[in-house]
Coordinates of C-alpha atoms in Angstrom, one line a residue:
M1 CA -40.4 -30.6 -5.9
A2 CA -39.8 -27.1 -7.4
E3 CA -36.8 -26.7 -9.6
Q4 CA -34.0 -24.7 -8.1
K5 CA -33.2 -21.3 -9.8
K6 CA -30.1 -21.3 -12.0
L7 CA -27.8 -18.6 -10.8
S8 CA -25.4 -16.3 -12.6
V9 CA -22.2 -16.4 -10.6
A10 CA -19.3 -14.0 -10.8
I11 CA -16.0 -15.3 -9.5
A12 CA -12.8 -13.2 -9.1
A13 CA -9.6 -15.0 -8.4
G14 CA -6.1 -14.3 -9.6
G15 CA -2.4 -13.9 -9.1
T16 CA -1.5 -17.4 -8.0
A17 CA -2.7 -21.0 -8.6
G18 CA -3.4 -21.0 -4.8
H19 CA -6.3 -18.6 -5.5
I20 CA -7.3 -19.8 -8.9
N21 CA -7.4 -23.6 -8.5
P22 CA -9.9 -23.5 -5.6
A23 CA -12.0 -21.1 -7.6
L24 CA -12.0 -23.4 -10.6
A25 CA -13.0 -26.3 -8.4
L26 CA -16.0 -24.5 -7.1
A27 CA -16.8 -23.1 -10.6
E28 CA -16.7 -26.6 -12.1
E29 CA -19.2 -27.9 -9.4
L30 CA -21.5 -24.9 -10.0
R31 CA -21.4 -25.5 -13.8
E32 CA -22.3 -29.2 -13.2
R33 CA -25.3 -28.0 -11.3
G34 CA -26.4 -25.8 -14.2
H35 CA -25.3 -22.4 -13.0
Q36 CA -23.7 -19.9 -15.3
V37 CA -20.2 -19.0 -14.1
T38 CA -18.1 -16.0 -15.3
F39 CA -14.6 -15.3 -14.1
Y40 CA -13.2 -11.8 -13.6
G41 CA -9.4 -11.4 -13.7
Q42 CA -6.4 -10.2 -15.5
P43 CA -5.7 -11.7 -18.9
N44 CA -2.0 -11.1 -18.6
K45 CA -1.7 -13.0 -15.3
L46 CA -2.0 -16.8 -14.5
E47 CA -5.8 -16.6 -14.5
G48 CA -5.6 -15.5 -18.2
T49 CA -4.3 -19.0 -19.0
L50 CA -5.9 -21.3 -16.4
V51 CA -9.5 -20.0 -16.6
P52 CA -10.0 -20.3 -20.4
E53 CA -8.3 -23.7 -20.4
A54 CA -11.0 -24.9 -17.9
G55 CA -13.7 -23.6 -20.3
F56 CA -14.8 -20.5 -18.5
E57 CA -15.2 -17.0 -19.8
L58 CA -12.7 -14.5 -18.3
V59 CA -13.8 -10.9 -18.3
P60 CA -10.7 -8.7 -18.1
I61 CA -10.2 -6.5 -15.1
H62 CA -7.1 -4.2 -15.2
V63 CA -6.0 -3.4 -11.7
N64 CA -2.7 -3.3 -9.8
G65 CA -1.8 -3.8 -6.3
F66 CA 0.4 -1.4 -4.3
D67 CA 3.7 -1.8 -2.5
R68 CA 3.3 -0.9 1.1
R69 CA 7.0 0.0 1.2
R70 CA 6.3 2.5 -1.6
P71 CA 3.1 4.3 -0.6
W72 CA 3.0 6.4 -3.7
T73 CA 2.0 3.3 -5.7
L74 CA -1.4 3.5 -3.9
I75 CA -2.3 6.4 -6.2
S76 CA -2.2 4.3 -9.4
A77 CA -3.8 1.3 -7.5
A78 CA -6.8 3.5 -6.4
Y79 CA -7.2 5.1 -9.8
N80 CA -7.2 1.7 -11.6
L81 CA -9.6 0.2 -9.0
E82 CA -12.1 3.0 -9.6
R83 CA -11.7 2.6 -13.4
A84 CA -12.2 -1.1 -13.2
K85 CA -15.4 -0.6 -11.1
S86 CA -16.7 1.8 -13.7
Q87 CA -16.1 -0.7 -16.5
L88 CA -17.7 -3.5 -14.6
H89 CA -20.7 -1.3 -13.8
K90 CA -21.1 -0.6 -17.5
R91 CA -20.9 -4.3 -18.3
F92 CA -23.6 -5.1 -15.7
R93 CA -25.9 -2.5 -17.1
E94 CA -25.4 -3.8 -20.7
Q95 CA -25.3 -7.6 -20.1
G96 CA -26.9 -8.0 -16.7
A97 CA -25.5 -8.2 -13.2
P98 CA -24.7 -11.5 -11.5
D99 CA -27.0 -13.0 -8.9
V100 CA -24.0 -13.6 -6.6
A101 CA -20.3 -13.0 -6.5
I102 CA -17.4 -14.9 -4.9
G103 CA -13.9 -13.5 -4.2
F104 CA -11.0 -15.9 -3.8
G105 CA -8.5 -13.3 -2.7
A106 CA -5.9 -11.1 -4.5
Y107 CA -6.5 -7.5 -5.4
V108 CA -8.3 -8.5 -8.6
E109 CA -11.4 -9.2 -6.4
L110 CA -11.7 -5.7 -5.1
P111 CA -13.5 -4.0 -8.0
L112 CA -16.0 -6.8 -8.4
L113 CA -16.9 -7.1 -4.7
Q114 CA -16.9 -3.4 -4.0
L115 CA -19.3 -2.9 -7.0
C116 CA -21.5 -5.8 -5.8
A117 CA -21.7 -4.2 -2.3
K118 CA -22.7 -0.9 -3.9
L119 CA -25.4 -2.6 -6.0
H120 CA -26.6 -4.8 -3.1
I121 CA -25.6 -8.0 -4.9
P122 CA -24.7 -10.6 -2.2
Y123 CA -21.1 -11.9 -2.2
L124 CA -19.0 -14.2 -0.2
I125 CA -15.2 -14.5 0.1
H126 CA -13.0 -17.6 0.5
E127 CA -9.7 -17.5 2.2
Q128 CA -7.4 -20.4 1.3
N129 CA -4.7 -19.7 3.8
S130 CA -4.3 -19.6 7.6
V131 CA -2.9 -16.1 7.3
T132 CA -5.4 -13.9 5.5
G133 CA -4.7 -11.6 2.7
L134 CA -5.4 -7.9 2.6
A135 CA -8.0 -8.1 -0.1
N136 CA -10.1 -10.6 1.8
R137 CA -9.8 -8.6 5.0
V138 CA -10.9 -5.5 3.2
S139 CA -13.9 -7.3 1.5
A140 CA -15.1 -9.2 4.6
G141 CA -17.2 -6.4 6.1
K142 CA -20.0 -6.5 3.6
A143 CA -19.7 -10.2 2.7
S144 CA -22.8 -12.4 3.2
K145 CA -20.4 -15.2 4.3
V146 CA -16.7 -15.6 4.9
C147 CA -15.5 -19.1 4.0
I148 CA -12.1 -20.1 5.5
A149 CA -10.0 -23.1 4.9
F150 CA -8.4 -23.2 8.3
P151 CA -9.9 -22.3 11.7
E152 CA -6.8 -20.2 12.5
A153 CA -8.0 -17.7 9.9
R154 CA -11.1 -16.9 11.9
K155 CA -9.2 -14.4 14.1
A156 CA -8.4 -12.1 11.2
F157 CA -12.1 -11.7 10.4
E158 CA -13.5 -11.4 13.9
G159 CA -14.7 -7.8 14.3
R160 CA -14.8 -7.3 10.5
V161 CA -18.0 -9.3 9.9
K162 CA -21.5 -8.5 11.2
A163 CA -22.0 -11.8 12.9
Q164 CA -19.5 -14.4 13.9
D165 CA -21.7 -17.2 12.5
N166 CA -21.1 -15.6 9.0
I167 CA -17.5 -17.1 9.3
V168 CA -17.7 -20.7 8.1
V169 CA -14.8 -23.2 8.0
T170 CA -15.3 -24.9 4.6
G171 CA -11.8 -26.2 3.8
N172 CA -10.4 -25.7 0.3
P173 CA -12.3 -26.8 -2.8
V174 CA -10.3 -29.4 -4.8
R175 CA -10.7 -30.1 -8.5
K176 CA -11.7 -33.6 -9.6

């Protein structure tokens, strides 16, 4: 039997343990199977502590969300998003792009997944909640697969993905 190719996997997760811990559970399984996993996130947020403690590299991404009640904050969010994509693109040119990317929600996933879409690198997203977040809804359109923890989340992605069979109920990954 032919040996399976070892992949370079980029994971973006941040903000809360609800995003980070399922990402770490998947990353640990991928690492056990011999794949190279690199996290992308904000070093000054929770992922800046949890990811290195689990033994994974954290590539810093500096982005900020925006407050929908204060629309002017969208200006700095858009600027920082474009700057982060530019920095990631430079890293990919210098160190190699991942084979696949996975977003676990939160605005920190946007630069990685948008760049992957531009470069035709396949990516998937995972939604841990029954009520989907904005970043995952935005990223769903070009995702190869949309993984959801709860069937109720399917409605938020219908019409955003190319084929409904691209939405898969997987549950939440749990750490050992």
